[in-house]
Amino acid sequence: MTSKDTRLTISKIRFNLEELGNLLEERTNIYDLDLTPSKNDNFELISLILKTIQYFKFVDKDITNVTDFQEKENLGSEFETLVEQYNEIYSQLSEDSNLDISEYKYTYTRSTSTTTATNGDTPATNNNVHKSVRFKDTPDDNDASELMGTRHAFKPYKDDPDEEESSSPEDVSNHQMFAQHQQTMMRQDRDLDTLHQLISRQHLMGQDINHELDDQLIILNDLELGVDQSLSRMDLANRRIRTFRNLMRENGSLVTICTLSIILILLLVVLN
């Protein structure tokens, strides 16, 4: 793995630590409201911690294989800072009675293998190192193959094709391919987690819209019922008016004669 890939993994660790900090803050708010985190919350937190531990192991192994001393020191310093941040979050989460993360503790020890001078504390430089060059009258076949670039171009025939050498370039290439495959899978897992969060938010929004539509449907049903009752009352009133009108048309003259007769009798009684 190159230093670029290692720094990419370190950036993923930094992102996961930010997510862990957000989840820790959410759990604190939940406890402040006298509530208990759900099993889904615990599972999400444990999954993120496990993924971060895997990233830690990859970076620790990659830093060990770095040959450049200065680059190795820089990567080790950054990685050590991230491990300290994780341990702070781990110490806070370990006090949570609803969560058991005792098996996810991680420690990191930086390697301090430096070469010092024999008569001082400063490291020895390349200027003080004397290199000897040895010439051969007859070059070896291996040296000639290496100069021609064909040292590993041909392989001897083997009866067992599954037999592999312990330190062949194919092993190193397969290891690199496996590591790159793991990095790709982790990046896809992170993208899937982000997509899961977006879908969860959309699901919550859909549920809110569904509840709002249910409330509006209840209001519309009540309004429709009220309109139907008003129409029934209006129909009843119209029927009564039509009945009264028909009665007036049929018996209107008789009622008028009776009314006038009563009035005439009352006047005669009063005047006499």
PDB file of N, CA and C in Angstrom, residues 7-106:
ATOM      1  N   ARG A   7      -3.090   7.471   3.775  1.00  0.00           N
ATOM      2  CA  ARG A   7      -3.727   8.742   4.171  1.00  0.00           C
ATOM      3  C   ARG A   7      -5.218   8.731   3.857  1.00  0.00           C
ATOM      4  N   LEU A   8      -5.620   8.039   2.796  1.00  0.00           N
ATOM      5  CA  LEU A   8      -7.044   7.922   2.495  1.00  0.00           C
ATOM      6  C   LEU A   8      -7.766   7.147   3.604  1.00  0.00           C
ATOM      7  N   THR A   9      -7.124   6.090   4.077  1.00  0.00           N
ATOM      8  CA  THR A   9      -7.715   5.335   5.183  1.00  0.00           C
ATOM      9  C   THR A   9      -7.768   6.172   6.456  1.00  0.00           C
ATOM     10  N   ILE A  10      -6.742   6.983   6.686  1.00  0.00           N
ATOM     11  CA  ILE A  10      -6.733   7.861   7.866  1.00  0.00           C
ATOM     12  C   ILE A  10      -7.868   8.874   7.778  1.00  0.00           C
ATOM     13  N   SER A  11      -8.124   9.397   6.579  1.00  0.00           N
ATOM     14  CA  SER A  11      -9.253  10.332   6.426  1.00  0.00           C
ATOM     15  C   SER A  11     -10.582   9.631   6.700  1.00  0.00           C
ATOM     16  N   LYS A  12     -10.701   8.356   6.315  1.00  0.00           N
ATOM     17  CA  LYS A  12     -11.921   7.600   6.632  1.00  0.00           C
ATOM     18  C   LYS A  12     -12.065   7.421   8.142  1.00  0.00           C
ATOM     19  N   ILE A  13     -10.941   7.162   8.822  1.00  0.00           N
ATOM     20  CA  ILE A  13     -10.990   7.037  10.283  1.00  0.00           C
ATOM     21  C   ILE A  13     -11.442   8.348  10.906  1.00  0.00           C
ATOM     22  N   ARG A  14     -10.923   9.460  10.399  1.00  0.00           N
ATOM     23  CA  ARG A  14     -11.320  10.769  10.935  1.00  0.00           C
ATOM     24  C   ARG A  14     -12.826  11.000  10.742  1.00  0.00           C
ATOM     25  N   PHE A  15     -13.342  10.605   9.580  1.00  0.00           N
ATOM     26  CA  PHE A  15     -14.777  10.725   9.319  1.00  0.00           C
ATOM     27  C   PHE A  15     -15.581   9.850  10.279  1.00  0.00           C
ATOM     28  N   ASN A  16     -15.128   8.619  10.513  1.00  0.00           N
ATOM     29  CA  ASN A  16     -15.832   7.723  11.439  1.00  0.00           C
ATOM     30  C   ASN A  16     -15.817   8.265  12.864  1.00  0.00           C
ATOM     31  N   LEU A  17     -14.704   8.887  13.265  1.00  0.00           N
ATOM     32  CA  LEU A  17     -14.635   9.456  14.613  1.00  0.00           C
ATOM     33  C   LEU A  17     -15.613  10.621  14.758  1.00  0.00           C
ATOM     34  N   GLU A  18     -15.771  11.409  13.699  1.00  0.00           N
ATOM     35  CA  GLU A  18     -16.769  12.484  13.752  1.00  0.00           C
ATOM     36  C   GLU A  18     -18.175  11.906  13.893  1.00  0.00           C
ATOM     37  N   GLU A  19     -18.447  10.822  13.155  1.00  0.00           N
ATOM     38  CA  GLU A  19     -19.759  10.175  13.274  1.00  0.00           C
ATOM     39  C   GLU A  19     -19.956   9.603  14.683  1.00  0.00           C
ATOM     40  N   LEU A  20     -18.899   9.027  15.251  1.00  0.00           N
ATOM     41  CA  LEU A  20     -19.003   8.505  16.622  1.00  0.00           C
ATOM     42  C   LEU A  20     -19.278   9.629  17.615  1.00  0.00           C
ATOM     43  N   GLY A  21     -18.623  10.779  17.398  1.00  0.00           N
ATOM     44  CA  GLY A  21     -18.891  11.922  18.269  1.00  0.00           C
ATOM     45  C   GLY A  21     -20.336  12.394  18.177  1.00  0.00           C
ATOM     46  N   ASN A  22     -20.881  12.405  16.953  1.00  0.00           N
ATOM     47  CA  ASN A  22     -22.286  12.801  16.786  1.00  0.00           C
ATOM     48  C   ASN A  22     -23.225  11.803  17.458  1.00  0.00           C
ATOM     49  N   LEU A  23     -22.943  10.504  17.300  1.00  0.00           N
ATOM     50  CA  LEU A  23     -23.782   9.489  17.940  1.00  0.00           C
ATOM     51  C   LEU A  23     -23.696   9.577  19.458  1.00  0.00           C
ATOM     52  N   LEU A  24     -22.490   9.876  19.966  1.00  0.00           N
ATOM     53  CA  LEU A  24     -22.341  10.032  21.412  1.00  0.00           C
ATOM     54  C   LEU A  24     -23.131  11.228  21.924  1.00  0.00           C
ATOM     55  N   GLU A  25     -23.132  12.312  21.161  1.00  0.00           N
ATOM     56  CA  GLU A  25     -23.918  13.490  21.564  1.00  0.00           C
ATOM     57  C   GLU A  25     -25.411  13.189  21.533  1.00  0.00           C
ATOM     58  N   GLU A  26     -25.854  12.424  20.525  1.00  0.00           N
ATOM     59  CA  GLU A  26     -27.273  12.048  20.458  1.00  0.00           C
ATOM     60  C   GLU A  26     -27.673  11.171  21.640  1.00  0.00           C
ATOM     61  N   ARG A  27     -26.791  10.226  22.024  1.00  0.00           N
ATOM     62  CA  ARG A  27     -27.100   9.374  23.178  1.00  0.00           C
ATOM     63  C   ARG A  27     -27.166  10.212  24.455  1.00  0.00           C
ATOM     64  N   THR A  28     -26.302  11.213  24.566  1.00  0.00           N
ATOM     65  CA  THR A  28     -26.334  12.079  25.743  1.00  0.00           C
ATOM     66  C   THR A  28     -27.655  12.840  25.812  1.00  0.00           C
ATOM     67  N   ASN A  29     -28.113  13.332  24.663  1.00  0.00           N
ATOM     68  CA  ASN A  29     -29.401  14.043  24.639  1.00  0.00           C
ATOM     69  C   ASN A  29     -30.556  13.104  24.979  1.00  0.00           C
ATOM     70  N   ILE A  30     -30.466  11.852  24.520  1.00  0.00           N
ATOM     71  CA  ILE A  30     -31.513  10.877  24.836  1.00  0.00           C
ATOM     72  C   ILE A  30     -31.581  10.614  26.333  1.00  0.00           C
ATOM     73  N   TYR A  31     -30.410  10.466  26.958  1.00  0.00           N
ATOM     74  CA  TYR A  31     -30.392  10.235  28.405  1.00  0.00           C
ATOM     75  C   TYR A  31     -30.848  11.476  29.173  1.00  0.00           C
ATOM     76  N   ASP A  32     -30.581  12.653  28.633  1.00  0.00           N
ATOM     77  CA  ASP A  32     -31.046  13.872  29.304  1.00  0.00           C
ATOM     78  C   ASP A  32     -32.575  13.949  29.306  1.00  0.00           C
ATOM     79  N   LEU A  33     -33.212  13.331  28.323  1.00  0.00           N
ATOM     80  CA  LEU A  33     -34.673  13.314  28.253  1.00  0.00           C
ATOM     81  C   LEU A  33     -35.275  12.118  28.994  1.00  0.00           C
ATOM     82  N   ASP A  34     -34.442  11.408  29.766  1.00  0.00           N
ATOM     83  CA  ASP A  34     -34.893  10.228  30.534  1.00  0.00           C
ATOM     84  C   ASP A  34     -35.429   9.139  29.616  1.00  0.00           C
ATOM     85  N   LEU A  35     -34.780   8.969  28.463  1.00  0.00           N
ATOM     86  CA  LEU A  35     -35.151   7.925  27.518  1.00  0.00           C
ATOM     87  C   LEU A  35     -34.016   6.904  27.399  1.00  0.00           C
ATOM     88  N   THR A  36     -34.278   5.811  26.704  1.00  0.00           N
ATOM     89  CA  THR A  36     -33.297   4.748  26.523  1.00  0.00           C
ATOM     90  C   THR A  36     -33.058   4.544  25.034  1.00  0.00           C
ATOM     91  N   PRO A  37     -31.793   4.475  24.583  1.00  0.00           N
ATOM     92  CA  PRO A  37     -31.523   4.249  23.161  1.00  0.00           C
ATOM     93  C   PRO A  37     -32.099   2.916  22.694  1.00  0.00           C
ATOM     94  N   SER A  38     -32.521   2.875  21.447  1.00  0.00           N
ATOM     95  CA  SER A  38     -33.107   1.659  20.886  1.00  0.00           C
ATOM     96  C   SER A  38     -32.010   0.677  20.493  1.00  0.00           C
ATOM     97  N   LYS A  39     -32.427  -0.557  20.170  1.00  0.00           N
ATOM     98  CA  LYS A  39     -31.476  -1.574  19.716  1.00  0.00           C
ATOM     99  C   LYS A  39     -30.850  -1.189  18.387  1.00  0.00           C
ATOM    100  N   ASN A  40     -31.601  -0.511  17.559  1.00  0.00           N
ATOM    101  CA  ASN A  40     -31.052  -0.052  16.277  1.00  0.00           C
ATOM    102  C   ASN A  40     -29.935   0.968  16.493  1.00  0.00           C
ATOM    103  N   ASP A  41     -30.115   1.857  17.470  1.00  0.00           N
ATOM    104  CA  ASP A  41     -29.059   2.825  17.786  1.00  0.00           C
ATOM    105  C   ASP A  41     -27.798   2.125  18.284  1.00  0.00           C
ATOM    106  N   ASN A  42     -27.978   1.123  19.151  1.00  0.00           N
ATOM    107  CA  ASN A  42     -26.821   0.378  19.655  1.00  0.00           C
ATOM    108  C   ASN A  42     -26.117  -0.377  18.538  1.00  0.00           C
ATOM    109  N   PHE A  43     -26.890  -0.985  17.645  1.00  0.00           N
ATOM    110  CA  PHE A  43     -26.296  -1.736  16.539  1.00  0.00           C
ATOM    111  C   PHE A  43     -25.527  -0.802  15.596  1.00  0.00           C
ATOM    112  N   GLU A  44     -26.086   0.355  15.321  1.00  0.00           N
ATOM    113  CA  GLU A  44     -25.396   1.315  14.452  1.00  0.00           C
ATOM    114  C   GLU A  44     -24.091   1.781  15.074  1.00  0.00           C
ATOM    115  N   LEU A  45     -24.093   2.010  16.380  1.00  0.00           N
ATOM    116  CA  LEU A  45     -22.883   2.459  17.062  1.00  0.00           C
ATOM    117  C   LEU A  45     -21.832   1.358  17.068  1.00  0.00           C
ATOM    118  N   ILE A  46     -22.223   0.116  17.363  1.00  0.00           N
ATOM    119  CA  ILE A  46     -21.273  -0.989  17.393  1.00  0.00           C
ATOM    120  C   ILE A  46     -20.687  -1.234  16.007  1.00  0.00           C
ATOM    121  N   SER A  47     -21.504  -1.141  14.969  1.00  0.00           N
ATOM    122  CA  SER A  47     -21.020  -1.343  13.602  1.00  0.00           C
ATOM    123  C   SER A  47     -19.983  -0.294  13.230  1.00  0.00           C
ATOM    124  N   LEU A  48     -20.230   0.946  13.596  1.00  0.00           N
ATOM    125  CA  LEU A  48     -19.274   2.013  13.299  1.00  0.00           C
ATOM    126  C   LEU A  48     -17.975   1.823  14.072  1.00  0.00           C
ATOM    127  N   ILE A  49     -18.064   1.374  15.325  1.00  0.00           N
ATOM    128  CA  ILE A  49     -16.858   1.120  16.115  1.00  0.00           C
ATOM    129  C   ILE A  49     -16.059  -0.026  15.507  1.00  0.00           C
ATOM    130  N   LEU A  50     -16.730  -1.095  15.101  1.00  0.00           N
ATOM    131  CA  LEU A  50     -16.050  -2.243  14.502  1.00  0.00           C
ATOM    132  C   LEU A  50     -15.361  -1.850  13.197  1.00  0.00           C
ATOM    133  N   LYS A  51     -16.013  -1.039  12.391  1.00  0.00           N
ATOM    134  CA  LYS A  51     -15.408  -0.586  11.143  1.00  0.00           C
ATOM    135  C   LYS A  51     -14.172   0.287  11.418  1.00  0.00           C
ATOM    136  N   THR A  52     -14.262   1.126  12.435  1.00  0.00           N
ATOM    137  CA  THR A  52     -13.119   1.961  12.791  1.00  0.00           C
ATOM    138  C   THR A  52     -11.948   1.126  13.264  1.00  0.00           C
ATOM    139  N   ILE A  53     -12.208   0.072  14.044  1.00  0.00           N
ATOM    140  CA  ILE A  53     -11.142  -0.818  14.512  1.00  0.00           C
ATOM    141  C   ILE A  53     -10.462  -1.496  13.326  1.00  0.00           C
ATOM    142  N   GLN A  54     -11.238  -1.911  12.334  1.00  0.00           N
ATOM    143  CA  GLN A  54     -10.651  -2.517  11.141  1.00  0.00           C
ATOM    144  C   GLN A  54      -9.748  -1.529  10.410  1.00  0.00           C
ATOM    145  N   TYR A  55     -10.196  -0.282  10.298  1.00  0.00           N
ATOM    146  CA  TYR A  55      -9.343   0.745   9.696  1.00  0.00           C
ATOM    147  C   TYR A  55      -8.061   0.927  10.495  1.00  0.00           C
ATOM    148  N   PHE A  56      -8.148   0.903  11.814  1.00  0.00           N
ATOM    149  CA  PHE A  56      -6.966   1.021  12.661  1.00  0.00           C
ATOM    150  C   PHE A  56      -5.952  -0.073  12.346  1.00  0.00           C
ATOM    151  N   LYS A  57      -6.421  -1.287  12.209  1.00  0.00           N
ATOM    152  CA  LYS A  57      -5.516  -2.414  11.945  1.00  0.00           C
ATOM    153  C   LYS A  57      -4.847  -2.271  10.589  1.00  0.00           C
ATOM    154  N   PHE A  58      -5.604  -1.832   9.582  1.00  0.00           N
ATOM    155  CA  PHE A  58      -5.018  -1.634   8.261  1.00  0.00           C
ATOM    156  C   PHE A  58      -3.935  -0.554   8.283  1.00  0.00           C
ATOM    157  N   VAL A  59      -4.249   0.567   8.934  1.00  0.00           N
ATOM    158  CA  VAL A  59      -3.281   1.671   8.971  1.00  0.00           C
ATOM    159  C   VAL A  59      -2.049   1.277   9.766  1.00  0.00           C
ATOM    160  N   ASP A  60      -2.216   0.566  10.876  1.00  0.00           N
ATOM    161  CA  ASP A  60      -1.077   0.121  11.676  1.00  0.00           C
ATOM    162  C   ASP A  60      -0.153  -0.764  10.857  1.00  0.00           C
ATOM    163  N   LYS A  61      -0.736  -1.668  10.067  1.00  0.00           N
ATOM    164  CA  LYS A  61       0.075  -2.545   9.233  1.00  0.00           C
ATOM    165  C   LYS A  61       0.745  -1.772   8.105  1.00  0.00           C
ATOM    166  N   ASP A  62       0.035  -0.807   7.512  1.00  0.00           N
ATOM    167  CA  ASP A  62       0.615  -0.024   6.417  1.00  0.00           C
ATOM    168  C   ASP A  62       1.763   0.860   6.902  1.00  0.00           C
ATOM    169  N   ILE A  63       1.612   1.460   8.083  1.00  0.00           N
ATOM    170  CA  ILE A  63       2.677   2.319   8.618  1.00  0.00           C
ATOM    171  C   ILE A  63       3.930   1.501   8.886  1.00  0.00           C
ATOM    172  N   THR A  64       3.764   0.265   9.340  1.00  0.00           N
ATOM    173  CA  THR A  64       4.921  -0.593   9.598  1.00  0.00           C
ATOM    174  C   THR A  64       5.711  -0.860   8.318  1.00  0.00           C
ATOM    175  N   ASN A  65       5.029  -0.925   7.177  1.00  0.00           N
ATOM    176  CA  ASN A  65       5.698  -1.235   5.910  1.00  0.00           C
ATOM    177  C   ASN A  65       6.242  -0.001   5.194  1.00  0.00           C
ATOM    178  N   VAL A  66       6.029   1.198   5.745  1.00  0.00           N
ATOM    179  CA  VAL A  66       6.554   2.414   5.112  1.00  0.00           C
ATOM    180  C   VAL A  66       8.065   2.465   5.295  1.00  0.00           C
ATOM    181  N   THR A  67       8.809   2.721   4.229  1.00  0.00           N
ATOM    182  CA  THR A  67      10.276   2.753   4.284  1.00  0.00           C
ATOM    183  C   THR A  67      10.825   4.153   4.547  1.00  0.00           C
ATOM    184  N   ASP A  68      10.130   5.179   4.092  1.00  0.00           N
ATOM    185  CA  ASP A  68      10.592   6.547   4.310  1.00  0.00           C
ATOM    186  C   ASP A  68      10.419   6.913   5.785  1.00  0.00           C
ATOM    187  N   PHE A  69      11.522   7.297   6.438  1.00  0.00           N
ATOM    188  CA  PHE A  69      11.488   7.552   7.872  1.00  0.00           C
ATOM    189  C   PHE A  69      10.613   8.756   8.204  1.00  0.00           C
ATOM    190  N   GLN A  70      10.760   9.865   7.455  1.00  0.00           N
ATOM    191  CA  GLN A  70       9.993  11.070   7.747  1.00  0.00           C
ATOM    192  C   GLN A  70       8.499  10.842   7.511  1.00  0.00           C
ATOM    193  N   GLU A  71       8.156  10.161   6.403  1.00  0.00           N
ATOM    194  CA  GLU A  71       6.755   9.868   6.108  1.00  0.00           C
ATOM    195  C   GLU A  71       6.172   8.938   7.163  1.00  0.00           C
ATOM    196  N   LYS A  72       6.974   7.995   7.618  1.00  0.00           N
ATOM    197  CA  LYS A  72       6.518   7.065   8.653  1.00  0.00           C
ATOM    198  C   LYS A  72       6.242   7.803   9.957  1.00  0.00           C
ATOM    199  N   GLU A  73       7.090   8.768  10.309  1.00  0.00           N
ATOM    200  CA  GLU A  73       6.882   9.551  11.529  1.00  0.00           C
ATOM    201  C   GLU A  73       5.627  10.410  11.418  1.00  0.00           C
ATOM    202  N   ASN A  74       5.401  11.028  10.253  1.00  0.00           N
ATOM    203  CA  ASN A  74       4.216  11.862  10.083  1.00  0.00           C
ATOM    204  C   ASN A  74       2.930  11.043  10.162  1.00  0.00           C
ATOM    205  N   LEU A  75       2.936   9.898   9.472  1.00  0.00           N
ATOM    206  CA  LEU A  75       1.749   9.035   9.521  1.00  0.00           C
ATOM    207  C   LEU A  75       1.515   8.496  10.921  1.00  0.00           C
ATOM    208  N   GLY A  76       2.608   8.133  11.599  1.00  0.00           N
ATOM    209  CA  GLY A  76       2.460   7.629  12.963  1.00  0.00           C
ATOM    210  C   GLY A  76       1.917   8.673  13.915  1.00  0.00           C
ATOM    211  N   SER A  77       2.359   9.941  13.744  1.00  0.00           N
ATOM    212  CA  SER A  77       1.848  11.011  14.605  1.00  0.00           C
ATOM    213  C   SER A  77       0.358  11.247  14.376  1.00  0.00           C
ATOM    214  N   GLU A  78      -0.059  11.298  13.107  1.00  0.00           N
ATOM    215  CA  GLU A  78      -1.482  11.487  12.811  1.00  0.00           C
ATOM    216  C   GLU A  78      -2.322  10.317  13.336  1.00  0.00           C
ATOM    217  N   PHE A  79      -1.803   9.112  13.114  1.00  0.00           N
ATOM    218  CA  PHE A  79      -2.543   7.919  13.549  1.00  0.00           C
ATOM    219  C   PHE A  79      -2.644   7.875  15.069  1.00  0.00           C
ATOM    220  N   GLU A  80      -1.586   8.261  15.767  1.00  0.00           N
ATOM    221  CA  GLU A  80      -1.617   8.266  17.228  1.00  0.00           C
ATOM    222  C   GLU A  80      -2.645   9.268  17.758  1.00  0.00           C
ATOM    223  N   THR A  81      -2.761  10.424  17.086  1.00  0.00           N
ATOM    224  CA  THR A  81      -3.756  11.417  17.496  1.00  0.00           C
ATOM    225  C   THR A  81      -5.169  10.871  17.327  1.00  0.00           C
ATOM    226  N   LEU A  82      -5.413  10.172  16.221  1.00  0.00           N
ATOM    227  CA  LEU A  82      -6.736   9.584  15.991  1.00  0.00           C
ATOM    228  C   LEU A  82      -7.057   8.496  17.010  1.00  0.00           C
ATOM    229  N   VAL A  83      -6.038   7.708  17.374  1.00  0.00           N
ATOM    230  CA  VAL A  83      -6.258   6.669  18.388  1.00  0.00           C
ATOM    231  C   VAL A  83      -6.601   7.300  19.735  1.00  0.00           C
ATOM    232  N   GLU A  84      -5.948   8.419  20.066  1.00  0.00           N
ATOM    233  CA  GLU A  84      -6.275   9.113  21.313  1.00  0.00           C
ATOM    234  C   GLU A  84      -7.707   9.626  21.296  1.00  0.00           C
ATOM    235  N   GLN A  85      -8.147  10.178  20.159  1.00  0.00           N
ATOM    236  CA  GLN A  85      -9.542  10.624  20.062  1.00  0.00           C
ATOM    237  C   GLN A  85     -10.511   9.458  20.227  1.00  0.00           C
ATOM    238  N   TYR A  86     -10.165   8.326  19.624  1.00  0.00           N
ATOM    239  CA  TYR A  86     -11.033   7.145  19.764  1.00  0.00           C
ATOM    240  C   TYR A  86     -11.082   6.688  21.218  1.00  0.00           C
ATOM    241  N   ASN A  87      -9.938   6.709  21.908  1.00  0.00           N
ATOM    242  CA  ASN A  87      -9.915   6.272  23.306  1.00  0.00           C
ATOM    243  C   ASN A  87     -10.738   7.194  24.194  1.00  0.00           C
ATOM    244  N   GLU A  88     -10.772   8.494  23.886  1.00  0.00           N
ATOM    245  CA  GLU A  88     -11.633   9.408  24.649  1.00  0.00           C
ATOM    246  C   GLU A  88     -13.102   9.049  24.466  1.00  0.00           C
ATOM    247  N   ILE A  89     -13.493   8.776  23.200  1.00  0.00           N
ATOM    248  CA  ILE A  89     -14.877   8.372  22.951  1.00  0.00           C
ATOM    249  C   ILE A  89     -15.163   7.023  23.600  1.00  0.00           C
ATOM    250  N   TYR A  90     -14.171   6.117  23.556  1.00  0.00           N
ATOM    251  CA  TYR A  90     -14.354   4.787  24.150  1.00  0.00           C
ATOM    252  C   TYR A  90     -14.543   4.891  25.669  1.00  0.00           C
ATOM    253  N   SER A  91     -13.767   5.779  26.310  1.00  0.00           N
ATOM    254  CA  SER A  91     -13.900   5.925  27.760  1.00  0.00           C
ATOM    255  C   SER A  91     -15.272   6.464  28.146  1.00  0.00           C
ATOM    256  N   GLN A  92     -15.863   7.329  27.304  1.00  0.00           N
ATOM    257  CA  GLN A  92     -17.199   7.844  27.603  1.00  0.00           C
ATOM    258  C   GLN A  92     -18.278   6.786  27.358  1.00  0.00           C
ATOM    259  N   LEU A  93     -18.100   6.015  26.262  1.00  0.00           N
ATOM    260  CA  LEU A  93     -19.085   4.987  25.956  1.00  0.00           C
ATOM    261  C   LEU A  93     -19.001   3.801  26.908  1.00  0.00           C
ATOM    262  N   SER A  94     -17.828   3.562  27.484  1.00  0.00           N
ATOM    263  CA  SER A  94     -17.688   2.429  28.406  1.00  0.00           C
ATOM    264  C   SER A  94     -18.499   2.634  29.676  1.00  0.00           C
ATOM    265  N   GLU A  95     -18.873   3.879  29.977  1.00  0.00           N
ATOM    266  CA  GLU A  95     -19.699   4.152  31.155  1.00  0.00           C
ATOM    267  C   GLU A  95     -21.181   3.972  30.874  1.00  0.00           C
ATOM    268  N   ASP A  96     -21.536   3.684  29.613  1.00  0.00           N
ATOM    269  CA  ASP A  96     -22.932   3.482  29.244  1.00  0.00           C
ATOM    270  C   ASP A  96     -23.369   2.089  29.673  1.00  0.00           C
ATOM    271  N   SER A  97     -24.358   2.007  30.533  1.00  0.00           N
ATOM    272  CA  SER A  97     -24.831   0.715  31.045  1.00  0.00           C
ATOM    273  C   SER A  97     -25.603  -0.082  30.001  1.00  0.00           C
ATOM    274  N   ASN A  98     -26.109   0.589  28.958  1.00  0.00           N
ATOM    275  CA  ASN A  98     -26.871  -0.100  27.916  1.00  0.00           C
ATOM    276  C   ASN A  98     -26.008  -0.576  26.759  1.00  0.00           C
ATOM    277  N   LEU A  99     -24.683  -0.490  26.910  1.00  0.00           N
ATOM    278  CA  LEU A  99     -23.789  -0.815  25.815  1.00  0.00           C
ATOM    279  C   LEU A  99     -22.558  -1.509  26.369  1.00  0.00           C
ATOM    280  N   ASP A 100     -22.118  -2.577  25.706  1.00  0.00           N
ATOM    281  CA  ASP A 100     -20.936  -3.330  26.120  1.00  0.00           C
ATOM    282  C   ASP A 100     -19.913  -3.269  24.992  1.00  0.00           C
ATOM    283  N   ILE A 101     -18.873  -2.451  25.179  1.00  0.00           N
ATOM    284  CA  ILE A 101     -17.831  -2.297  24.158  1.00  0.00           C
ATOM    285  C   ILE A 101     -16.463  -2.652  24.735  1.00  0.00           C
ATOM    286  N   SER A 102     -16.440  -3.530  25.703  1.00  0.00           N
ATOM    287  CA  SER A 102     -15.177  -3.880  26.347  1.00  0.00           C
ATOM    288  C   SER A 102     -14.211  -4.561  25.379  1.00  0.00           C
ATOM    289  N   GLU A 103     -14.719  -5.258  24.372  1.00  0.00           N
ATOM    290  CA  GLU A 103     -13.856  -5.968  23.436  1.00  0.00           C
ATOM    291  C   GLU A 103     -13.368  -5.085  22.295  1.00  0.00           C
ATOM    292  N   TYR A 104     -13.763  -3.823  22.277  1.00  0.00           N
ATOM    293  CA  TYR A 104     -13.375  -2.929  21.188  1.00  0.00           C
ATOM    294  C   TYR A 104     -12.344  -1.891  21.634  1.00  0.00           C
ATOM    295  N   LYS A 105     -11.619  -2.162  22.678  1.00  0.00           N
ATOM    296  CA  LYS A 105     -10.569  -1.245  23.104  1.00  0.00           C
ATOM    297  C   LYS A 105      -9.362  -1.415  22.190  1.00  0.00           C
ATOM    298  N   TYR A 106      -8.717  -0.304  21.832  1.00  0.00           N
ATOM    299  CA  TYR A 106      -7.594  -0.355  20.898  1.00  0.00           C
ATOM    300  C   TYR A 106      -6.448   0.484  21.449  1.00  0.00           C
TER     301      TYR A 106
END
